PDB file of N, CA, C and O in Angstrom:
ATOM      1  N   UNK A  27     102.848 117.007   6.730  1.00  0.00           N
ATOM      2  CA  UNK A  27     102.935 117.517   5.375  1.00  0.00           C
ATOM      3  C   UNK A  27     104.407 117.592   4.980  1.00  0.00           C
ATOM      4  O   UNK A  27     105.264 117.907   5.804  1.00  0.00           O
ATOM      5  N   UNK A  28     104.653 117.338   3.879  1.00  0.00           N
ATOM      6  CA  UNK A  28     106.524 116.949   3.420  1.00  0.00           C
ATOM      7  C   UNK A  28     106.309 118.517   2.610  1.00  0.00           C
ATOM      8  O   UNK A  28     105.299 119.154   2.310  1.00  0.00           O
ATOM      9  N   UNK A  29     107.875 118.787   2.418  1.00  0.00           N
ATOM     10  CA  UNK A  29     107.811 119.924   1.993  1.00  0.00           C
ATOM     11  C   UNK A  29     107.375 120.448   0.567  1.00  0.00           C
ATOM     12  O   UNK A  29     107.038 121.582   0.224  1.00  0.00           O
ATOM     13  N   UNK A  30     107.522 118.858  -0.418  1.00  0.00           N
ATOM     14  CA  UNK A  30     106.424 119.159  -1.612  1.00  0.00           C
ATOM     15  C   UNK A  30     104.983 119.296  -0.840  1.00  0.00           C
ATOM     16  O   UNK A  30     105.038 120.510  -0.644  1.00  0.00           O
ATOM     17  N   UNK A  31     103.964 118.970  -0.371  1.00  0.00           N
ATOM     18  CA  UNK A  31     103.002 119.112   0.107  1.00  0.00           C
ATOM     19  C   UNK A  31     102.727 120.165   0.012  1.00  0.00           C
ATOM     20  O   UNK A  31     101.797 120.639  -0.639  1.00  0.00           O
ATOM     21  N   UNK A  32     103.680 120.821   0.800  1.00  0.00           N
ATOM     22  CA  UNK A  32     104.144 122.172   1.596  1.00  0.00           C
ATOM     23  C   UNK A  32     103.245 123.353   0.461  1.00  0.00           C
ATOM     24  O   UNK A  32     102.278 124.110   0.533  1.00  0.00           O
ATOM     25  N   UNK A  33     104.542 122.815  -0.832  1.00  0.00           N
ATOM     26  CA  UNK A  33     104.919 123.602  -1.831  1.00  0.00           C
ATOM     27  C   UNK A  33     103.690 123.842  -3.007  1.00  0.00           C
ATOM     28  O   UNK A  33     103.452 124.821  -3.714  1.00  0.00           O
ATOM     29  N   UNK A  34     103.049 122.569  -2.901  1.00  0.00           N
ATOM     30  CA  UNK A  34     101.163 122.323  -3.806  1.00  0.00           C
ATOM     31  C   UNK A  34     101.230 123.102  -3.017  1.00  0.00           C
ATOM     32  O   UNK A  34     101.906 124.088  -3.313  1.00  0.00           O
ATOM     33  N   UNK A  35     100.712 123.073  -1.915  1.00  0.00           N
ATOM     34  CA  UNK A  35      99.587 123.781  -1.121  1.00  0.00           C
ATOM     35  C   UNK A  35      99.502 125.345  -1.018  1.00  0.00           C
ATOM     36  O   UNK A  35      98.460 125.901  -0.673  1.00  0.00           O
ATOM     37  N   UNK A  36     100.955 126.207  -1.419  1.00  0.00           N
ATOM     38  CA  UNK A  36     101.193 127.108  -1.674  1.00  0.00           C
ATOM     39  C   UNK A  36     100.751 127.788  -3.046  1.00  0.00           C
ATOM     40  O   UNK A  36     100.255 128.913  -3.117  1.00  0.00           O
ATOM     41  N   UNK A  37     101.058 126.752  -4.374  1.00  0.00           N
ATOM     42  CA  UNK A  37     100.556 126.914  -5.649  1.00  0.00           C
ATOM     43  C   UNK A  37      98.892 126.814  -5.454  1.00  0.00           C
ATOM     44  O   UNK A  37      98.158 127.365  -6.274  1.00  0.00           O
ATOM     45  N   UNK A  38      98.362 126.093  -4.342  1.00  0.00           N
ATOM     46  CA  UNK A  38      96.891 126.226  -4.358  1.00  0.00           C
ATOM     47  C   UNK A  38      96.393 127.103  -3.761  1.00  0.00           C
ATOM     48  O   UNK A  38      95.220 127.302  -4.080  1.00  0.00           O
ATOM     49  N   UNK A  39      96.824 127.790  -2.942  1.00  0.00           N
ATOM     50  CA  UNK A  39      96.405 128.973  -2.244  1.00  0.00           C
ATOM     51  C   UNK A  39      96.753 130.210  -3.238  1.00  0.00           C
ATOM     52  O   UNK A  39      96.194 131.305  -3.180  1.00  0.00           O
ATOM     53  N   UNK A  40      97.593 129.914  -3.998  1.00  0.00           N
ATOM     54  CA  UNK A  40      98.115 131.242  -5.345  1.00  0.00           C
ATOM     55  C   UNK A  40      97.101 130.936  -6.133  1.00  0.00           C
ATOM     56  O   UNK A  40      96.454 131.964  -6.332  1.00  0.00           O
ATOM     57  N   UNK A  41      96.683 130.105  -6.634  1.00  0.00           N
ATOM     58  CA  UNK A  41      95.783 129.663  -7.417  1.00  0.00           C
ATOM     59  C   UNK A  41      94.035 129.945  -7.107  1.00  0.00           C
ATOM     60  O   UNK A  41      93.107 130.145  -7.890  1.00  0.00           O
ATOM     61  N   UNK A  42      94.079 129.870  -5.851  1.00  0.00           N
ATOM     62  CA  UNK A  42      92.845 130.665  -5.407  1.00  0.00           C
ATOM     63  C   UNK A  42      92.293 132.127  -5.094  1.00  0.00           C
ATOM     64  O   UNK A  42      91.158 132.603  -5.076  1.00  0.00           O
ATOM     65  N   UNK A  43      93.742 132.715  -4.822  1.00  0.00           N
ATOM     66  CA  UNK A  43      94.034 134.091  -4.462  1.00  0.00           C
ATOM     67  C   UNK A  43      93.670 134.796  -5.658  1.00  0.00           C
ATOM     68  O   UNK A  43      93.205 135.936  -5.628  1.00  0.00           O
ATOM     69  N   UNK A  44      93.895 134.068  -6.830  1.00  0.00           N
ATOM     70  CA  UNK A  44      94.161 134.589  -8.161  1.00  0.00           C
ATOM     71  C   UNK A  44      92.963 135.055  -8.724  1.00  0.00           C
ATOM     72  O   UNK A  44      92.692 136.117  -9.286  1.00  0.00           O
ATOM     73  N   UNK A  45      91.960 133.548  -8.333  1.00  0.00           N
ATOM     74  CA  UNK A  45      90.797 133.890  -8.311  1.00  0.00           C
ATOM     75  C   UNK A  45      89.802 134.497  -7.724  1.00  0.00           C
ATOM     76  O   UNK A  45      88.772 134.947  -8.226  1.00  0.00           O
ATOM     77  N   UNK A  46      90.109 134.490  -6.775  1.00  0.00           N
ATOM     78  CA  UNK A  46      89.373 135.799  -5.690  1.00  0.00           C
ATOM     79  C   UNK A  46      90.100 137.424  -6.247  1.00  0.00           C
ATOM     80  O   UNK A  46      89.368 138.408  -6.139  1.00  0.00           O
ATOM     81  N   UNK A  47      91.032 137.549  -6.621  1.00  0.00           N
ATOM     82  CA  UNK A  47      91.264 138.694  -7.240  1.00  0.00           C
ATOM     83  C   UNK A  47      90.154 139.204  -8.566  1.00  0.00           C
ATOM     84  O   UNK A  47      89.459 140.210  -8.709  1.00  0.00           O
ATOM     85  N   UNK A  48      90.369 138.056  -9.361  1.00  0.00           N
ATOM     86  CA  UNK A  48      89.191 137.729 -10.326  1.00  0.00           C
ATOM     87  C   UNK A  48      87.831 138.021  -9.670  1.00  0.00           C
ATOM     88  O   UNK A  48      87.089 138.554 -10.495  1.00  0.00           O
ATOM     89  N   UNK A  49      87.272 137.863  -8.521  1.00  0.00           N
ATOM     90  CA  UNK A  49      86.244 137.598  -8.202  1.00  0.00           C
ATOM     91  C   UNK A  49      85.208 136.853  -8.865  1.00  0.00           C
ATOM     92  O   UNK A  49      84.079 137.043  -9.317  1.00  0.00           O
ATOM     93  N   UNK A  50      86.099 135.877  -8.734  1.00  0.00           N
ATOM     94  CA  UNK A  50      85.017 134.239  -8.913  1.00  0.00           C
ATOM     95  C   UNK A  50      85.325 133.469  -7.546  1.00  0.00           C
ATOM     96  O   UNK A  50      84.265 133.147  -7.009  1.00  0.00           O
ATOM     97  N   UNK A  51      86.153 133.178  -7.011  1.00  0.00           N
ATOM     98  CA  UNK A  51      86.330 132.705  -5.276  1.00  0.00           C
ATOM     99  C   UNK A  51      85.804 133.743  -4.247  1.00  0.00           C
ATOM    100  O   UNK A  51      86.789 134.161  -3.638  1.00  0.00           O
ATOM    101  N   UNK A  52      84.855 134.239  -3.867  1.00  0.00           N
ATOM    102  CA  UNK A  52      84.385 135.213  -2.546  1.00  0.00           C
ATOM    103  C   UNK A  52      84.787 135.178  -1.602  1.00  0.00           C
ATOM    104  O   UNK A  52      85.007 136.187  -0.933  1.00  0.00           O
ATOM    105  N   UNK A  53      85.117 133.506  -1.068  1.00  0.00           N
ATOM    106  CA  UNK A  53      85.888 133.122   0.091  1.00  0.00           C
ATOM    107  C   UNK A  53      86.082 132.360  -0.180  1.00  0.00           C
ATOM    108  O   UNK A  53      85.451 131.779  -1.063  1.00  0.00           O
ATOM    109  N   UNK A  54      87.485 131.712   0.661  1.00  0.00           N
ATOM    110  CA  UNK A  54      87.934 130.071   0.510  1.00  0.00           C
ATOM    111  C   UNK A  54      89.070 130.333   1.811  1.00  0.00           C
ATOM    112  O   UNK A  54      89.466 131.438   2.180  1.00  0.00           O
ATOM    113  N   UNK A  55      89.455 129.046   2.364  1.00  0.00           N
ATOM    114  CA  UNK A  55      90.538 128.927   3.139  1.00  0.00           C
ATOM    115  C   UNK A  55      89.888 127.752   3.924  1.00  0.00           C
ATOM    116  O   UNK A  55      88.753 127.347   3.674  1.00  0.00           O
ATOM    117  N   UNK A  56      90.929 127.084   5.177  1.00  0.00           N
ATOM    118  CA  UNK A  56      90.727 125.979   5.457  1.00  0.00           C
ATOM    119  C   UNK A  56      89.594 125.911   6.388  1.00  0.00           C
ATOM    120  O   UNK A  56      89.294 127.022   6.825  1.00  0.00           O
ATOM    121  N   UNK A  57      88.780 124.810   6.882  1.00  0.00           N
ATOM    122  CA  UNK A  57      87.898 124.431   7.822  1.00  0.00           C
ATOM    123  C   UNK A  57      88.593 124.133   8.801  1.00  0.00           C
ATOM    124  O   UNK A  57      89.511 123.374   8.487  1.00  0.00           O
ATOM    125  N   UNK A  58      88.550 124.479  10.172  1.00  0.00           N
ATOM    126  CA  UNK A  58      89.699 124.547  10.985  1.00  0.00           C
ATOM    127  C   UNK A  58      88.891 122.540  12.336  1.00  0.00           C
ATOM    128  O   UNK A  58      88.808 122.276  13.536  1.00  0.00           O
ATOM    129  N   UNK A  59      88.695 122.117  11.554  1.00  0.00           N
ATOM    130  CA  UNK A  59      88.610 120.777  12.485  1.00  0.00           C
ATOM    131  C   UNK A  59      89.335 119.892  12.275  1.00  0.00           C
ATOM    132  O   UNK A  59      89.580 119.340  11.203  1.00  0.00           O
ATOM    133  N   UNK A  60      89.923 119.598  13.777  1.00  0.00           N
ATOM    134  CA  UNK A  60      91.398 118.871  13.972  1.00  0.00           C
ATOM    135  C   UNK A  60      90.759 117.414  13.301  1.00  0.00           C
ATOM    136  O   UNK A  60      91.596 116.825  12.617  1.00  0.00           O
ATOM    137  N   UNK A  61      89.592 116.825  13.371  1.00  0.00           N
ATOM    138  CA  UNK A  61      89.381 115.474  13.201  1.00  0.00           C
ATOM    139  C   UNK A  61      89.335 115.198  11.983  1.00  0.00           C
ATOM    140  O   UNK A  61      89.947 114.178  11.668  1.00  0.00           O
ATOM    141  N   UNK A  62      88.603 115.988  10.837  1.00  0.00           N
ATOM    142  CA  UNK A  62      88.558 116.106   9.550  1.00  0.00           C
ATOM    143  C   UNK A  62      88.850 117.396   8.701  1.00  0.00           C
ATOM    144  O   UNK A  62      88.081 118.097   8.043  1.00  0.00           O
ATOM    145  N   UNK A  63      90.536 117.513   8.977  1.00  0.00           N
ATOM    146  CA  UNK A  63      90.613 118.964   7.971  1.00  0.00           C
ATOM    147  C   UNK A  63      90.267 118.800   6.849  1.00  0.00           C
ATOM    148  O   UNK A  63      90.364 117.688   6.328  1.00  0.00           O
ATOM    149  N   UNK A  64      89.733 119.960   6.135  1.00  0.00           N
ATOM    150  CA  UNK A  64      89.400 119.993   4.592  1.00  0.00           C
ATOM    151  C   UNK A  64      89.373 121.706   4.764  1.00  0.00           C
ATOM    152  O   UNK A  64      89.770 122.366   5.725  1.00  0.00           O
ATOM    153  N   UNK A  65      88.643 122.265   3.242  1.00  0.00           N
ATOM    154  CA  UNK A  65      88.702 123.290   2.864  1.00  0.00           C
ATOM    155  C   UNK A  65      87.259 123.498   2.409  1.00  0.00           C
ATOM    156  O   UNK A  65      86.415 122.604   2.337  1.00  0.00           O
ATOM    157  N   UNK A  66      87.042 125.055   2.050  1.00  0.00           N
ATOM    158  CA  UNK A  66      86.261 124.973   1.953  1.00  0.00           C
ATOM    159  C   UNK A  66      86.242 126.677   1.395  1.00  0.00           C
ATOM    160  O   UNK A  66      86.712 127.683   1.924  1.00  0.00           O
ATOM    161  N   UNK A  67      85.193 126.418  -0.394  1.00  0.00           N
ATOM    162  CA  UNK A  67      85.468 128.162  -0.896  1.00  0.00           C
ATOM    163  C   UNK A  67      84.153 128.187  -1.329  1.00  0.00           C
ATOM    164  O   UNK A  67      83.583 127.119  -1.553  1.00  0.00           O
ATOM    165  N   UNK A  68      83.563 129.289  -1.486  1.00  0.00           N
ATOM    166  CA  UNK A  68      82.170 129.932  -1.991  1.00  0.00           C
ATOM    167  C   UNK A  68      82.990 130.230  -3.387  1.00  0.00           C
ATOM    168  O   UNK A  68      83.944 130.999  -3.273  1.00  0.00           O
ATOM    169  N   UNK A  69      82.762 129.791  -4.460  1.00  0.00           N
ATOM    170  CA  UNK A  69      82.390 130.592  -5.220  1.00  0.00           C
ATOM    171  C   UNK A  69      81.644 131.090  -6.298  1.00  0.00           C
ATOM    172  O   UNK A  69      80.763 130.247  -6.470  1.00  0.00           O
ATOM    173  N   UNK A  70      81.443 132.376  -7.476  1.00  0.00           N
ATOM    174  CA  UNK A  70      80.672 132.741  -8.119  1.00  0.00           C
ATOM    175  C   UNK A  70      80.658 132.485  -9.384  1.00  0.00           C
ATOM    176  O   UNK A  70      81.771 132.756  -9.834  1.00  0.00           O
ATOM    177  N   UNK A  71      79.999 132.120 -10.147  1.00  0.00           N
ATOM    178  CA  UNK A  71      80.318 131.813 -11.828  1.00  0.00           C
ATOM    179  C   UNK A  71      79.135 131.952 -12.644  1.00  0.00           C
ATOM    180  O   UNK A  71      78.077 132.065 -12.025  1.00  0.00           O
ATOM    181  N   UNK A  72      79.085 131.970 -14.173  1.00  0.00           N
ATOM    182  CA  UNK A  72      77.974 132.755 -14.092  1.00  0.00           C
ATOM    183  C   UNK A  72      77.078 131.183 -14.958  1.00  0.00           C
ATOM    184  O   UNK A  72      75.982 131.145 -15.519  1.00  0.00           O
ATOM    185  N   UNK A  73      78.181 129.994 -14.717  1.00  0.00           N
ATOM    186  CA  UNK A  73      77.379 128.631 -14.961  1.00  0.00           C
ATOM    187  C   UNK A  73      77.898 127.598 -14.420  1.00  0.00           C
ATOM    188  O   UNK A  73      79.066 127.690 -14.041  1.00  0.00           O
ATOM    189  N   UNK A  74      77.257 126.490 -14.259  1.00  0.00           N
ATOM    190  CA  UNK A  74      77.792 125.756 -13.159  1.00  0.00           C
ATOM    191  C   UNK A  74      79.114 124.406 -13.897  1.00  0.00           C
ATOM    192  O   UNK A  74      79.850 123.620 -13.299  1.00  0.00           O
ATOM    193  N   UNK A  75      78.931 124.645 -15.278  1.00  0.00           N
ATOM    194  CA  UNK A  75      79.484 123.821 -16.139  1.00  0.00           C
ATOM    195  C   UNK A  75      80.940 124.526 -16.005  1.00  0.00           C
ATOM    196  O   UNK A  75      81.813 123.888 -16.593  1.00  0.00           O
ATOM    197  N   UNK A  76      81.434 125.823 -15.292  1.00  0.00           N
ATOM    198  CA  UNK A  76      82.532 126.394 -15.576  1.00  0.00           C
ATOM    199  C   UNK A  76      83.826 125.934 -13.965  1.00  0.00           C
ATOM    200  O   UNK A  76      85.023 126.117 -13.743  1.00  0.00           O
ATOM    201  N   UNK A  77      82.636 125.283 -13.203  1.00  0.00           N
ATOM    202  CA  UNK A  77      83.008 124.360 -12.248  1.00  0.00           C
ATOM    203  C   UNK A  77      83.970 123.471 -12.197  1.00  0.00           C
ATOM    204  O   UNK A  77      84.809 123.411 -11.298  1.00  0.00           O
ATOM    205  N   UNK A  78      83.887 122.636 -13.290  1.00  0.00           N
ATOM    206  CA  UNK A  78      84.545 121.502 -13.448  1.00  0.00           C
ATOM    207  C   UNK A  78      86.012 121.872 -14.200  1.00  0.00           C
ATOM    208  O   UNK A  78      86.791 120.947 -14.436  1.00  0.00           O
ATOM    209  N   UNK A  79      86.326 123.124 -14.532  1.00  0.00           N
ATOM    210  CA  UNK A  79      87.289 123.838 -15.266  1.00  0.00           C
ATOM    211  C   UNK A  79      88.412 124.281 -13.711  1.00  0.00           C
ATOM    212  O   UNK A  79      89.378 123.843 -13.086  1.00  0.00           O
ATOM    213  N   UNK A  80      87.649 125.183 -13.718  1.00  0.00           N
ATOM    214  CA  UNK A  80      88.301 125.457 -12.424  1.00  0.00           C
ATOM    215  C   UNK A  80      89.029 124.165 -11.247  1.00  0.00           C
ATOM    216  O   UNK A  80      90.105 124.372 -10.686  1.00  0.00           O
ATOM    217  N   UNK A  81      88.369 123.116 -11.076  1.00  0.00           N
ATOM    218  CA  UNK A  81      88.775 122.572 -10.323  1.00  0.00           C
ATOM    219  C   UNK A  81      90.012 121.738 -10.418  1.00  0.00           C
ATOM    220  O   UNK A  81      90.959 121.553  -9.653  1.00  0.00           O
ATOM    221  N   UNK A  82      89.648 121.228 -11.788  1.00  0.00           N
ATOM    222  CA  UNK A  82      90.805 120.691 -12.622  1.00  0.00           C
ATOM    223  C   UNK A  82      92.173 121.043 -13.127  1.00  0.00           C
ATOM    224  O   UNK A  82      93.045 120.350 -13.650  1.00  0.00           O
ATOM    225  N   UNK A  83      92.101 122.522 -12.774  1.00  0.00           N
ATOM    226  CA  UNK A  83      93.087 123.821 -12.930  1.00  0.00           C
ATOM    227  C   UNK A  83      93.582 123.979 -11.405  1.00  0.00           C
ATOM    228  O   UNK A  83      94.629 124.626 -11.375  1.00  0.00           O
ATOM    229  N   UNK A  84      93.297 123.724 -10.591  1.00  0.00           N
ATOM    230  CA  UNK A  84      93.759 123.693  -8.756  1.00  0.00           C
ATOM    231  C   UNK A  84      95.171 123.094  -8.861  1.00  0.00           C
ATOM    232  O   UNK A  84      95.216 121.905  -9.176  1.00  0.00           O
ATOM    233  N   UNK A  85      96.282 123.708  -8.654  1.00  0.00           N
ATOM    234  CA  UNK A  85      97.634 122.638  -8.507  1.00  0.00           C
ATOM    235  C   UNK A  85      97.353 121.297  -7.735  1.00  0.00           C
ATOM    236  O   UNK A  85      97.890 120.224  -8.012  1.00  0.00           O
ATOM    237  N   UNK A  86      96.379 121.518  -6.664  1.00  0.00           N
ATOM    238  CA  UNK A  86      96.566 120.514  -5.668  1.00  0.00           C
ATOM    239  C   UNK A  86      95.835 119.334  -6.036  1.00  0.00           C
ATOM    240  O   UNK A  86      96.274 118.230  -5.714  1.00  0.00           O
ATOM    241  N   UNK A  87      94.426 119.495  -6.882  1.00  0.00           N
ATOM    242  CA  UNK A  87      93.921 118.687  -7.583  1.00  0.00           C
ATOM    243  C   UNK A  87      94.970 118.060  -8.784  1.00  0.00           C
ATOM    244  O   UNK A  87      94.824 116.887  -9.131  1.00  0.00           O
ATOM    245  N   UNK A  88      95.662 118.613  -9.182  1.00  0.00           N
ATOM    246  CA  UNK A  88      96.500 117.852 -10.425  1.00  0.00           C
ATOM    247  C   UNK A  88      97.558 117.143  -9.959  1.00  0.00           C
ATOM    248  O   UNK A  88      98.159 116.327 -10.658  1.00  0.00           O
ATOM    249  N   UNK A  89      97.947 117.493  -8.368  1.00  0.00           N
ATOM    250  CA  UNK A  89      99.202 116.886  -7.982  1.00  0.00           C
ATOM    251  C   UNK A  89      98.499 115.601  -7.348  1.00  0.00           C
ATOM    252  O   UNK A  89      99.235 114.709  -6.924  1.00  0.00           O
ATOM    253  N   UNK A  90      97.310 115.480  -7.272  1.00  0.00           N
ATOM    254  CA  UNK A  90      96.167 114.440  -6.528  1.00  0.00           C
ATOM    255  C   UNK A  90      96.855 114.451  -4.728  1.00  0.00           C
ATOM    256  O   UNK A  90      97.028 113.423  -4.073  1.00  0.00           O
ATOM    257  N   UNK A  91      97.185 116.031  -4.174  1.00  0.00           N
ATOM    258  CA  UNK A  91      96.676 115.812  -2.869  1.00  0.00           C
ATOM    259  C   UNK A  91      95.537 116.062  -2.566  1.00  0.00           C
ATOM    260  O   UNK A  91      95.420 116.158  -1.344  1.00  0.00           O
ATOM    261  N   UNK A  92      94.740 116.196  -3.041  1.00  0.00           N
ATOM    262  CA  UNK A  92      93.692 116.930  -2.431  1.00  0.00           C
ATOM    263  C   UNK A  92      92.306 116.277  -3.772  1.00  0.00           C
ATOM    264  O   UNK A  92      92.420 116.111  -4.986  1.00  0.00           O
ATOM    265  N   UNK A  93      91.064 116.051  -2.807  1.00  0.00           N
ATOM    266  CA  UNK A  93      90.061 115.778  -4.142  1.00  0.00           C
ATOM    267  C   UNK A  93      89.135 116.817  -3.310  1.00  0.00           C
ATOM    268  O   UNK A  93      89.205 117.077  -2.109  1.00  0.00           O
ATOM    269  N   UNK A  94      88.213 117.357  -4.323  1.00  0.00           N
ATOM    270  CA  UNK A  94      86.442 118.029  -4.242  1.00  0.00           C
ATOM    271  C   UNK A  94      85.654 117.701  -4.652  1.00  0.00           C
ATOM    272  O   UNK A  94      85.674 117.040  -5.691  1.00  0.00           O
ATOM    273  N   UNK A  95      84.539 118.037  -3.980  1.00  0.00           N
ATOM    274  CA  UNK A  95      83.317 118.295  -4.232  1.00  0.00           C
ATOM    275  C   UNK A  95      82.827 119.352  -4.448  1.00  0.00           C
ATOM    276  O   UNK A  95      83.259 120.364  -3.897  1.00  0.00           O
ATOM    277  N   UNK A  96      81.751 119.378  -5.347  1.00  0.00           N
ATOM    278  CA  UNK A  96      81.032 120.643  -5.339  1.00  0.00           C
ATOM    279  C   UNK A  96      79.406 120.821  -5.557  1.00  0.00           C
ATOM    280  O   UNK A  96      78.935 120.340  -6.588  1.00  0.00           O
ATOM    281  N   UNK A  97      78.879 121.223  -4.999  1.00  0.00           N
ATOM    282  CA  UNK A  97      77.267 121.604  -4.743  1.00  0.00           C
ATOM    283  C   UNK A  97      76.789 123.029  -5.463  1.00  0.00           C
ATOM    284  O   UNK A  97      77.696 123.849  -5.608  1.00  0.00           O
ATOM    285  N   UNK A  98      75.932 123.279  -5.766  1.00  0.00           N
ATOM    286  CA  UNK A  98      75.055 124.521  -5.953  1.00  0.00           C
ATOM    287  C   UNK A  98      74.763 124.756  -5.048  1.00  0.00           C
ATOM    288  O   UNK A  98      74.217 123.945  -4.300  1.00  0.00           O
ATOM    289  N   UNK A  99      75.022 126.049  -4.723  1.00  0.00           N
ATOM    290  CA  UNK A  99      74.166 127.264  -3.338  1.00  0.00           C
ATOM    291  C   UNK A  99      73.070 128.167  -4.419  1.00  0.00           C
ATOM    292  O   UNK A  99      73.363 128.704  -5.487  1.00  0.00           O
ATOM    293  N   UNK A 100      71.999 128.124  -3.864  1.00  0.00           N
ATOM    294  CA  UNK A 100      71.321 129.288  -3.968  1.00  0.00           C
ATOM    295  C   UNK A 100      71.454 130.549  -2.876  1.00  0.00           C
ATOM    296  O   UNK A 100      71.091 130.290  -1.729  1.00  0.00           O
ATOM    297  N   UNK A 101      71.820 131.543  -3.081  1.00  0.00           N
ATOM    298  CA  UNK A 101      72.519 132.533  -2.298  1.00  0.00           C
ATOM    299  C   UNK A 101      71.498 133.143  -1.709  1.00  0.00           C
ATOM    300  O   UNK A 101      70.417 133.006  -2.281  1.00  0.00           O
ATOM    301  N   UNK A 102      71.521 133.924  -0.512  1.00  0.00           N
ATOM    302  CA  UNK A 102      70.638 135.459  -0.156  1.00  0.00           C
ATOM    303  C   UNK A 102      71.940 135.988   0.433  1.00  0.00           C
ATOM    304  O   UNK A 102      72.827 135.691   1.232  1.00  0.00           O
ATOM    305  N   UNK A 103      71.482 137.113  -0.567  1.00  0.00           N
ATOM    306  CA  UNK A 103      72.736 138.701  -0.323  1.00  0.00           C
ATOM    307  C   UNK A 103      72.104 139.491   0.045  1.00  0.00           C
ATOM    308  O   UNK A 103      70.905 139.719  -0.117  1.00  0.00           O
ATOM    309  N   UNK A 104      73.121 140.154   0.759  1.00  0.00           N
ATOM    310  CA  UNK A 104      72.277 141.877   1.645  1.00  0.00           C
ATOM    311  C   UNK A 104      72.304 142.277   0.394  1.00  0.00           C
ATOM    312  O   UNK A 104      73.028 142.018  -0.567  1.00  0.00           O
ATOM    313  N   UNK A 105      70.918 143.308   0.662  1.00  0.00           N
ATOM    314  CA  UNK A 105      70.759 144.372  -0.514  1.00  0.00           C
ATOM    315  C   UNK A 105      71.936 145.601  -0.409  1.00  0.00           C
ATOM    316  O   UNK A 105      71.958 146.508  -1.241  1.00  0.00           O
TER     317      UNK A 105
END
């Protein structure tokens, strides 16, 4: 990783933090496998169209290190 890398990757972790403050990210941080690192965040929204906002707003997505995917979870929460 070069030290711009470095430096996205910092604006993307601020950028997520921000949102977990928000509580729309529940969790996020990296997938720890040496063969295929990636990342990986739960989060909450109250439509799935507000998805494609967010992602596009990621520093790391705009600097194009980094691309996503994203799926629908249907959740079960402790009561």
């Amino acid at each position: 990783m070069t030290v711009e890398e470095r430096n996205i990757m910092l604006e993307h972790i601020a950028y997520w933090t921000d949102k977990q403050n928000q509580g729309i990210a529940l969790v996020f941080g990296p997938v720890l496998n040496p063969s295929a690192p990636h990342g990986l965040a739960v989060i909450e929204v109250e439509y799935e169209a507000q998805v494609p906002k967010l992602i596009a707003e990621d520093p790391a997505v705009i600097a194009g290190i980094m691309t996503t995917e994203f799926f629908p979870m249907i959740a079960t929460l402790p009561k």
